[in-house]
Amino acid sequence: MAIRTIIEAGDPVLREVSRKVTVFDDRLAGLLADMVQTMRHEDGVGLAAVQVGILRRICIVSPNHDTVYELINPEIIASSGTQINPEGCLSIPGARADVKRPDYVKVKAQDRSGKEFVVEAKGYQATIFCHEIDHLDGILFTDRTVN
Ligand code: CO
């Protein structure tokens, strides 16, 4: 495992649309392990592969220290409600602003072996899922701030 360098806003790679993962191998598992280590090192609650320079549809979400969701090719298949929470991003150090998100999301994704699963989230956890999945389409929370 290794701590990877986090790419910061201003680098055009963060605006790219990540490609689907089609190969579920040891390299993917290694990347996931590095992403978890990097996120924890930076005290983050989520991280997308593009933030470490890998343009693949992979992100992790960790609403608390004991839980890490590994999402490969995630899609939001249902959402409802709205909420406004302050967000930050490891790629935009120091920035924090209110963002409007759904209050509930249902996410379909694959695990590291390619098996499909569905996870539901409410409240702040839903915000993290939305924030990380946005990264896979080149969207940053600063694009969605409310005043
Ligand atoms: Co972010």
CSV table of N, CA and C and ligand atoms in Angstrom, one decimal:
chain,number,residue,atom,x,y,z
A,1,MET,N,0.8,-1.2,0.0
A,1,MET,CA,0.0,0.0,0.0
A,1,MET,C,0.9,1.2,0.0
A,2,ALA,N,0.3,2.3,-0.5
A,2,ALA,CA,1.1,3.5,-0.6
A,2,ALA,C,0.1,4.7,-0.6
A,3,ILE,N,0.6,5.8,0.0
A,3,ILE,CA,-0.2,7.0,0.0
A,3,ILE,C,0.1,7.7,-1.4
A,4,ARG,N,-1.0,8.0,-2.1
A,4,ARG,CA,-0.8,8.6,-3.4
A,4,ARG,C,-1.0,10.1,-3.3
A,5,THR,N,-0.4,10.8,-4.3
A,5,THR,CA,-0.5,12.3,-4.3
A,5,THR,C,-1.9,12.7,-4.8
A,6,ILE,N,-2.5,13.6,-4.1
A,6,ILE,CA,-3.9,14.1,-4.5
A,6,ILE,C,-3.7,15.2,-5.4
A,7,ILE,N,-4.4,15.1,-6.5
A,7,ILE,CA,-4.4,16.2,-7.5
A,7,ILE,C,-5.3,17.3,-7.1
A,8,GLU,N,-4.9,18.5,-7.2
A,8,GLU,CA,-5.6,19.7,-6.8
A,8,GLU,C,-6.3,20.5,-7.9
A,9,ALA,N,-7.4,21.1,-7.5
A,9,ALA,CA,-8.2,21.9,-8.5
A,9,ALA,C,-7.3,22.9,-9.3
A,10,GLY,N,-7.6,23.0,-10.5
A,10,GLY,CA,-6.7,23.8,-11.4
A,10,GLY,C,-6.1,22.8,-12.4
A,11,ASP,N,-5.9,21.6,-12.0
A,11,ASP,CA,-5.4,20.5,-12.9
A,11,ASP,C,-6.5,20.0,-13.7
A,12,PRO,N,-6.4,20.1,-15.1
A,12,PRO,CA,-7.6,19.8,-15.9
A,12,PRO,C,-8.0,18.4,-15.8
A,13,VAL,N,-7.2,17.5,-15.3
A,13,VAL,CA,-7.6,16.1,-15.2
A,13,VAL,C,-8.9,15.9,-14.3
A,14,LEU,N,-9.0,16.8,-13.3
A,14,LEU,CA,-10.2,16.7,-12.5
A,14,LEU,C,-11.5,17.0,-13.2
A,15,ARG,N,-11.4,17.6,-14.4
A,15,ARG,CA,-12.6,17.9,-15.2
A,15,ARG,C,-12.9,16.8,-16.3
A,16,GLU,N,-12.1,15.8,-16.3
A,16,GLU,CA,-12.3,14.7,-17.3
A,16,GLU,C,-13.4,13.8,-16.8
A,17,VAL,N,-14.1,13.1,-17.7
A,17,VAL,CA,-15.0,12.1,-17.4
A,17,VAL,C,-14.3,10.8,-17.3
A,18,SER,N,-14.4,10.1,-16.2
A,18,SER,CA,-13.7,8.8,-16.0
A,18,SER,C,-14.4,7.7,-16.8
A,19,ARG,N,-13.6,6.7,-17.2
A,19,ARG,CA,-14.1,5.6,-18.0
A,19,ARG,C,-14.5,4.5,-17.1
A,20,LYS,N,-15.4,3.6,-17.6
A,20,LYS,CA,-15.9,2.5,-16.9
A,20,LYS,C,-14.7,1.5,-16.6
A,21,VAL,N,-14.8,0.8,-15.4
A,21,VAL,CA,-13.9,-0.3,-15.1
A,21,VAL,C,-14.4,-1.5,-15.8
A,22,THR,N,-13.6,-2.2,-16.5
A,22,THR,CA,-14.0,-3.5,-17.1
A,22,THR,C,-13.1,-4.7,-16.6
A,23,VAL,N,-12.0,-4.4,-16.0
A,23,VAL,CA,-11.1,-5.4,-15.5
A,23,VAL,C,-11.1,-5.4,-14.0
A,24,PHE,N,-11.4,-6.5,-13.3
A,24,PHE,CA,-11.5,-6.5,-11.9
A,24,PHE,C,-10.3,-7.5,-11.4
A,25,ASP,N,-9.2,-6.9,-11.2
A,25,ASP,CA,-8.0,-7.7,-10.9
A,25,ASP,C,-7.2,-7.2,-9.7
A,26,ASP,N,-6.0,-7.7,-9.5
A,26,ASP,CA,-5.2,-7.3,-8.4
A,26,ASP,C,-4.8,-5.9,-8.4
A,27,ARG,N,-4.7,-5.4,-9.6
A,27,ARG,CA,-4.3,-4.0,-9.8
A,27,ARG,C,-5.4,-3.1,-9.2
A,28,LEU,N,-6.7,-3.4,-9.5
A,28,LEU,CA,-7.8,-2.7,-9.0
A,28,LEU,C,-7.8,-2.7,-7.4
A,29,ALA,N,-7.6,-3.9,-6.9
A,29,ALA,CA,-7.5,-4.1,-5.4
A,29,ALA,C,-6.4,-3.3,-4.8
A,30,GLY,N,-5.3,-3.2,-5.5
A,30,GLY,CA,-4.2,-2.4,-5.0
A,30,GLY,C,-4.5,-0.9,-5.0
A,31,LEU,N,-5.2,-0.5,-6.1
A,31,LEU,CA,-5.6,0.9,-6.2
A,31,LEU,C,-6.5,1.3,-5.1
A,32,LEU,N,-7.5,0.4,-4.8
A,32,LEU,CA,-8.5,0.6,-3.7
A,32,LEU,C,-7.8,0.7,-2.4
A,33,ALA,N,-6.8,-0.2,-2.1
A,33,ALA,CA,-6.1,-0.1,-0.9
A,33,ALA,C,-5.3,1.2,-0.7
A,34,ASP,N,-4.7,1.7,-1.8
A,34,ASP,CA,-4.0,2.9,-1.8
A,34,ASP,C,-5.0,4.1,-1.6
A,35,MET,N,-6.1,4.0,-2.2
A,35,MET,CA,-7.1,5.1,-2.0
A,35,MET,C,-7.6,5.2,-0.6
A,36,VAL,N,-7.8,4.1,0.0
A,36,VAL,CA,-8.3,4.1,1.4
A,36,VAL,C,-7.2,4.7,2.3
A,37,GLN,N,-5.9,4.2,2.1
A,37,GLN,CA,-4.8,4.8,2.9
A,37,GLN,C,-4.6,6.3,2.7
A,38,THR,N,-4.8,6.7,1.4
A,38,THR,CA,-4.6,8.1,1.1
A,38,THR,C,-5.7,8.9,1.8
A,39,MET,N,-6.9,8.5,1.6
A,39,MET,CA,-8.1,9.2,2.2
A,39,MET,C,-7.9,9.3,3.7
A,40,ARG,N,-7.5,8.2,4.4
A,40,ARG,CA,-7.4,8.3,5.8
A,40,ARG,C,-6.2,9.2,6.3
A,41,HIS,N,-5.1,9.1,5.5
A,41,HIS,CA,-4.0,10.0,5.8
A,41,HIS,C,-4.4,11.5,5.7
A,42,GLU,N,-5.3,11.8,4.8
A,42,GLU,CA,-5.8,13.2,4.7
A,42,GLU,C,-7.0,13.5,5.5
A,43,ASP,N,-7.5,12.5,6.3
A,43,ASP,CA,-8.7,12.7,7.1
A,43,ASP,C,-9.9,13.0,6.3
A,44,GLY,N,-10.0,12.3,5.1
A,44,GLY,CA,-11.2,12.5,4.3
A,44,GLY,C,-12.3,11.5,4.6
A,45,VAL,N,-13.5,11.8,4.0
A,45,VAL,CA,-14.6,10.9,4.1
A,45,VAL,C,-14.9,10.2,2.8
A,46,GLY,N,-14.1,10.5,1.8
A,46,GLY,CA,-14.3,9.9,0.5
A,46,GLY,C,-13.2,10.3,-0.5
A,47,LEU,N,-13.1,9.6,-1.5
A,47,LEU,CA,-12.0,9.9,-2.5
A,47,LEU,C,-12.4,9.2,-3.8
A,48,ALA,N,-12.2,9.9,-4.9
A,48,ALA,CA,-12.4,9.3,-6.3
A,48,ALA,C,-11.1,9.0,-6.9
A,49,ALA,N,-11.0,8.0,-7.8
A,49,ALA,CA,-9.8,7.6,-8.4
A,49,ALA,C,-9.2,8.8,-9.2
A,50,VAL,N,-10.0,9.6,-9.8
A,50,VAL,CA,-9.5,10.7,-10.6
A,50,VAL,C,-8.6,11.6,-9.7
A,51,GLN,N,-8.9,11.7,-8.5
A,51,GLN,CA,-8.2,12.6,-7.6
A,51,GLN,C,-6.7,12.1,-7.3
A,52,VAL,N,-6.5,10.8,-7.7
A,52,VAL,CA,-5.1,10.3,-7.6
A,52,VAL,C,-4.6,10.0,-9.1
A,53,GLY,N,-5.3,10.6,-10.0
A,53,GLY,CA,-4.9,10.6,-11.4
A,53,GLY,C,-5.3,9.4,-12.2
A,54,ILE,N,-6.2,8.6,-11.7
A,54,ILE,CA,-6.7,7.4,-12.4
A,54,ILE,C,-8.1,7.7,-12.9
A,55,LEU,N,-8.2,7.8,-14.3
A,55,LEU,CA,-9.5,8.2,-14.9
A,55,LEU,C,-10.4,7.0,-15.1
A,56,ARG,N,-10.7,6.4,-14.0
A,56,ARG,CA,-11.7,5.2,-14.0
A,56,ARG,C,-12.8,5.5,-13.0
A,57,ARG,N,-13.9,4.9,-13.3
A,57,ARG,CA,-15.1,5.1,-12.4
A,57,ARG,C,-15.1,4.3,-11.1
A,58,ILE,N,-14.2,4.8,-10.2
A,58,ILE,CA,-14.0,4.2,-8.9
A,58,ILE,C,-14.0,5.3,-7.9
A,59,CYS,N,-14.8,5.0,-6.8
A,59,CYS,CA,-14.7,5.9,-5.6
A,59,CYS,C,-14.9,5.2,-4.4
A,60,ILE,N,-14.4,5.8,-3.3
A,60,ILE,CA,-14.7,5.2,-1.9
A,60,ILE,C,-15.4,6.2,-1.1
A,61,VAL,N,-16.2,5.7,-0.2
A,61,VAL,CA,-17.0,6.6,0.7
A,61,VAL,C,-16.9,6.0,2.1
A,62,SER,N,-16.4,6.9,3.1
A,62,SER,CA,-16.2,6.4,4.4
A,62,SER,C,-16.9,7.3,5.4
A,63,PRO,N,-18.2,7.1,5.7
A,63,PRO,CA,-18.9,8.0,6.6
A,63,PRO,C,-18.4,7.9,8.0
A,64,ASN,N,-17.7,6.8,8.4
A,64,ASN,CA,-17.1,6.7,9.7
A,64,ASN,C,-15.9,5.8,9.6
A,65,HIS,N,-15.1,5.8,10.6
A,65,HIS,CA,-13.8,5.1,10.5
A,65,HIS,C,-14.0,3.5,10.2
A,66,ASP,N,-15.1,3.0,10.7
A,66,ASP,CA,-15.3,1.5,10.6
A,66,ASP,C,-15.9,1.1,9.3
A,67,THR,N,-16.3,2.1,8.4
A,67,THR,CA,-17.1,1.7,7.2
A,67,THR,C,-16.4,2.4,6.0
A,68,VAL,N,-16.1,1.5,5.0
A,68,VAL,CA,-15.6,2.0,3.7
A,68,VAL,C,-16.4,1.3,2.6
A,69,TYR,N,-17.2,2.1,1.9
A,69,TYR,CA,-17.8,1.6,0.7
A,69,TYR,C,-16.9,1.7,-0.5
A,70,GLU,N,-16.7,0.6,-1.2
A,70,GLU,CA,-15.9,0.7,-2.4
A,70,GLU,C,-16.9,0.6,-3.6
A,71,LEU,N,-16.9,1.6,-4.4
A,71,LEU,CA,-17.9,1.7,-5.5
A,71,LEU,C,-17.2,1.7,-6.8
A,72,ILE,N,-17.5,0.7,-7.6
A,72,ILE,CA,-16.9,0.6,-9.0
A,72,ILE,C,-18.1,0.8,-9.9
A,73,ASN,N,-17.9,1.7,-10.9
A,73,ASN,CA,-19.0,2.0,-11.9
A,73,ASN,C,-20.3,2.4,-11.2
A,74,PRO,N,-20.3,3.3,-10.2
A,74,PRO,CA,-21.5,3.6,-9.4
A,74,PRO,C,-22.5,4.4,-10.3
A,75,GLU,N,-23.7,4.2,-10.0
A,75,GLU,CA,-24.8,5.0,-10.6
A,75,GLU,C,-25.9,5.3,-9.6
A,76,ILE,N,-26.3,6.5,-9.5
A,76,ILE,CA,-27.5,6.9,-8.7
A,76,ILE,C,-28.7,6.5,-9.4
A,77,ILE,N,-29.4,5.5,-8.8
A,77,ILE,CA,-30.6,4.9,-9.5
A,77,ILE,C,-31.9,5.5,-8.9
A,78,ALA,N,-31.9,6.1,-7.8
A,78,ALA,CA,-33.0,6.8,-7.2
A,78,ALA,C,-32.6,7.9,-6.2
A,79,SER,N,-33.4,8.9,-6.1
A,79,SER,CA,-33.0,10.0,-5.1
A,79,SER,C,-34.3,10.7,-4.8
A,80,SER,N,-34.3,11.3,-3.6
A,80,SER,CA,-35.5,12.1,-3.2
A,80,SER,C,-35.1,13.1,-2.1
A,81,GLY,N,-35.9,14.1,-2.0
A,81,GLY,CA,-35.7,15.1,-1.0
A,81,GLY,C,-34.5,16.1,-1.4
A,82,THR,N,-34.3,17.1,-0.5
A,82,THR,CA,-33.2,17.9,-0.7
A,82,THR,C,-32.6,18.2,0.7
A,83,GLN,N,-31.3,18.6,0.7
A,83,GLN,CA,-30.7,19.0,2.0
A,83,GLN,C,-29.5,19.9,1.5
A,84,ILE,N,-29.1,20.7,2.5
A,84,ILE,CA,-28.0,21.6,2.2
A,84,ILE,C,-27.0,21.4,3.4
A,85,ASN,N,-25.8,21.0,3.0
A,85,ASN,CA,-24.7,20.7,3.9
A,85,ASN,C,-23.4,21.4,3.5
A,86,PRO,N,-22.6,21.8,4.4
A,86,PRO,CA,-21.3,22.3,4.0
A,86,PRO,C,-20.4,21.2,3.5
A,87,GLU,N,-19.7,21.4,2.4
A,87,GLU,CA,-18.8,20.4,1.8
A,87,GLU,C,-17.4,20.9,1.7
A,88,GLY,N,-16.5,20.0,1.7
A,88,GLY,CA,-15.1,20.3,1.3
A,88,GLY,C,-14.6,19.2,0.4
A,89,CYS,N,-13.4,19.3,0.0
A,89,CYS,CA,-12.8,18.3,-1.0
A,89,CYS,C,-11.3,18.3,-0.8
A,90,LEU,N,-10.8,17.1,-0.8
A,90,LEU,CA,-9.3,17.0,-0.6
A,90,LEU,C,-8.6,17.6,-1.8
A,91,SER,N,-9.3,17.8,-2.9
A,91,SER,CA,-8.6,18.4,-4.1
A,91,SER,C,-8.7,20.0,-4.0
A,92,ILE,N,-9.5,20.5,-3.1
A,92,ILE,CA,-9.6,21.9,-2.9
A,92,ILE,C,-9.4,22.3,-1.5
A,93,PRO,N,-8.1,22.2,-1.1
A,93,PRO,CA,-7.8,22.4,0.4
A,93,PRO,C,-8.2,23.8,0.9
A,94,GLY,N,-8.9,23.7,2.0
A,94,GLY,CA,-9.3,25.0,2.7
A,94,GLY,C,-10.7,25.5,2.3
A,95,ALA,N,-11.2,25.0,1.1
A,95,ALA,CA,-12.5,25.5,0.7
A,95,ALA,C,-13.6,24.8,1.4
A,96,ARG,N,-14.7,25.5,1.7
A,96,ARG,CA,-15.8,24.9,2.3
A,96,ARG,C,-17.0,25.7,1.9
A,97,ALA,N,-18.1,25.1,1.5
A,97,ALA,CA,-19.3,25.9,1.1
A,97,ALA,C,-20.5,25.0,1.1
A,98,ASP,N,-21.7,25.6,1.2
A,98,ASP,CA,-22.9,24.9,1.3
A,98,ASP,C,-23.3,24.4,-0.1
A,99,VAL,N,-23.8,23.1,-0.2
A,99,VAL,CA,-24.2,22.5,-1.4
A,99,VAL,C,-25.5,21.8,-1.2
A,100,LYS,N,-26.4,22.0,-2.2
A,100,LYS,CA,-27.7,21.3,-2.1
A,100,LYS,C,-27.6,20.0,-2.8
A,101,ARG,N,-28.1,19.0,-2.1
A,101,ARG,CA,-28.0,17.6,-2.6
A,101,ARG,C,-29.4,16.9,-2.3
A,102,PRO,N,-29.6,15.8,-2.9
A,102,PRO,CA,-30.8,15.0,-2.4
A,102,PRO,C,-30.5,14.5,-1.0
A,103,ASP,N,-31.6,14.3,-0.3
A,103,ASP,CA,-31.5,13.8,1.1
A,103,ASP,C,-31.4,12.3,1.2
A,104,TYR,N,-31.8,11.7,0.1
A,104,TYR,CA,-31.7,10.2,0.0
A,104,TYR,C,-31.2,9.8,-1.4
A,105,VAL,N,-30.4,8.8,-1.4
A,105,VAL,CA,-30.0,8.2,-2.7
A,105,VAL,C,-29.9,6.7,-2.6
A,106,LYS,N,-30.2,6.1,-3.8
A,106,LYS,CA,-30.0,4.7,-3.9
A,106,LYS,C,-28.9,4.5,-5.0
A,107,VAL,N,-27.8,3.8,-4.7
A,107,VAL,CA,-26.7,3.7,-5.6
A,107,VAL,C,-26.5,2.3,-6.0
A,108,LYS,N,-26.4,2.1,-7.3
A,108,LYS,CA,-26.0,0.7,-7.8
A,108,LYS,C,-24.5,0.8,-8.2
A,109,ALA,N,-23.8,-0.2,-7.8
A,109,ALA,CA,-22.3,-0.2,-8.1
A,109,ALA,C,-21.9,-1.7,-8.2
A,110,GLN,N,-20.6,-1.8,-8.6
A,110,GLN,CA,-20.0,-3.2,-8.5
A,110,GLN,C,-18.9,-3.1,-7.4
A,111,ASP,N,-18.7,-4.3,-6.8
A,111,ASP,CA,-17.6,-4.4,-5.8
A,111,ASP,C,-16.3,-4.7,-6.6
A,112,ARG,N,-15.2,-4.9,-5.8
A,112,ARG,CA,-13.9,-5.1,-6.4
A,112,ARG,C,-13.8,-6.4,-7.2
A,113,SER,N,-14.8,-7.3,-7.0
A,113,SER,CA,-14.7,-8.5,-7.8
A,113,SER,C,-15.7,-8.4,-9.0
A,114,GLY,N,-16.4,-7.3,-9.1
A,114,GLY,CA,-17.3,-7.1,-10.3
A,114,GLY,C,-18.8,-7.4,-9.9
A,115,LYS,N,-19.0,-7.9,-8.7
A,115,LYS,CA,-20.4,-8.2,-8.3
A,115,LYS,C,-21.2,-7.0,-8.0
A,116,GLU,N,-22.4,-6.9,-8.6
A,116,GLU,CA,-23.3,-5.8,-8.4
A,116,GLU,C,-23.9,-5.7,-7.1
A,117,PHE,N,-24.0,-4.5,-6.5
A,117,PHE,CA,-24.8,-4.4,-5.2
A,117,PHE,C,-25.5,-3.0,-5.2
A,118,VAL,N,-26.4,-2.9,-4.3
A,118,VAL,CA,-27.1,-1.6,-4.2
A,118,VAL,C,-26.9,-1.1,-2.7
A,119,VAL,N,-26.7,0.1,-2.6
A,119,VAL,CA,-26.6,0.7,-1.2
A,119,VAL,C,-27.4,2.0,-1.2
A,120,GLU,N,-28.1,2.2,0.0
A,120,GLU,CA,-28.9,3.3,0.2
A,120,GLU,C,-28.2,4.2,1.2
A,121,ALA,N,-28.4,5.5,1.1
A,121,ALA,CA,-27.8,6.5,2.0
A,121,ALA,C,-28.8,7.6,2.2
A,122,LYS,N,-28.8,8.1,3.5
A,122,LYS,CA,-29.6,9.3,3.8
A,122,LYS,C,-28.6,10.4,4.4
A,123,GLY,N,-29.1,11.6,4.5
A,123,GLY,CA,-28.4,12.7,5.2
A,123,GLY,C,-27.0,12.9,4.7
A,124,TYR,N,-26.1,13.1,5.6
A,124,TYR,CA,-24.8,13.5,5.2
A,124,TYR,C,-24.1,12.4,4.4
A,125,GLN,N,-24.4,11.1,4.7
A,125,GLN,CA,-23.9,10.0,3.9
A,125,GLN,C,-24.3,10.1,2.4
A,126,ALA,N,-25.5,10.5,2.2
A,126,ALA,CA,-26.0,10.7,0.8
A,126,ALA,C,-25.2,11.8,0.1
A,127,THR,N,-24.9,12.8,0.9
A,127,THR,CA,-24.1,13.9,0.3
A,127,THR,C,-22.7,13.4,-0.1
A,128,ILE,N,-22.1,12.5,0.7
A,128,ILE,CA,-20.7,12.0,0.3
A,128,ILE,C,-20.8,11.2,-1.0
A,129,PHE,N,-21.8,10.3,-1.0
A,129,PHE,CA,-22.0,9.5,-2.3
A,129,PHE,C,-22.1,10.4,-3.5
A,130,CYS,N,-23.0,11.4,-3.4
A,130,CYS,CA,-23.2,12.4,-4.5
A,130,CYS,C,-21.9,13.1,-4.9
A,131,HIS,N,-21.2,13.6,-3.9
A,131,HIS,CA,-19.9,14.3,-4.1
A,131,HIS,C,-18.9,13.4,-4.8
A,132,GLU,N,-18.7,12.2,-4.4
A,132,GLU,CA,-17.7,11.3,-5.0
A,132,GLU,C,-18.1,10.9,-6.4
A,133,ILE,N,-19.4,10.6,-6.6
A,133,ILE,CA,-19.9,10.2,-7.9
A,133,ILE,C,-19.7,11.3,-8.9
A,134,ASP,N,-20.0,12.6,-8.4
A,134,ASP,CA,-19.8,13.8,-9.3
A,134,ASP,C,-18.3,13.8,-9.8
A,135,HIS,N,-17.4,13.5,-9.0
A,135,HIS,CA,-16.0,13.5,-9.4
A,135,HIS,C,-15.8,12.7,-10.7
A,136,LEU,N,-16.5,11.6,-10.8
A,136,LEU,CA,-16.3,10.7,-12.0
A,136,LEU,C,-16.8,11.3,-13.3
A,137,ASP,N,-17.6,12.4,-13.1
A,137,ASP,CA,-18.0,13.1,-14.3
A,137,ASP,C,-17.4,14.5,-14.4
A,138,GLY,N,-16.3,14.7,-13.6
A,138,GLY,CA,-15.5,15.9,-13.7
A,138,GLY,C,-16.2,17.1,-13.0
A,139,ILE,N,-17.1,16.8,-12.1
A,139,ILE,CA,-17.9,17.9,-11.4
A,139,ILE,C,-17.3,18.0,-10.0
A,140,LEU,N,-17.0,19.3,-9.6
A,140,LEU,CA,-16.6,19.6,-8.3
A,140,LEU,C,-17.7,20.3,-7.5
A,141,PHE,N,-17.6,20.1,-6.1
A,141,PHE,CA,-18.7,20.7,-5.3
A,141,PHE,C,-18.8,22.2,-5.5
A,142,THR,N,-17.7,22.9,-5.9
A,142,THR,CA,-17.8,24.3,-6.1
A,142,THR,C,-18.6,24.7,-7.3
A,143,ASP,N,-19.0,23.7,-8.1
A,143,ASP,CA,-19.9,23.9,-9.3
A,143,ASP,C,-21.3,24.0,-8.8
A,144,ARG,N,-21.6,23.5,-7.6
A,144,ARG,CA,-22.9,23.3,-7.1
A,144,ARG,C,-23.3,24.1,-5.8
A,145,THR,N,-22.4,25.0,-5.5
A,145,THR,CA,-22.7,25.8,-4.2
A,145,THR,C,-23.9,26.6,-4.3
A,146,VAL,N,-24.6,26.7,-3.1
A,146,VAL,CA,-25.7,27.6,-3.0
A,146,VAL,C,-25.3,28.8,-2.2
A,147,ASN,N,-25.9,30.0,-2.5
A,147,ASN,CA,-25.5,31.2,-1.8
A,147,ASN,C,-26.5,31.5,-0.7
B,1,CO,CO,-14.0,15.8,-3.6
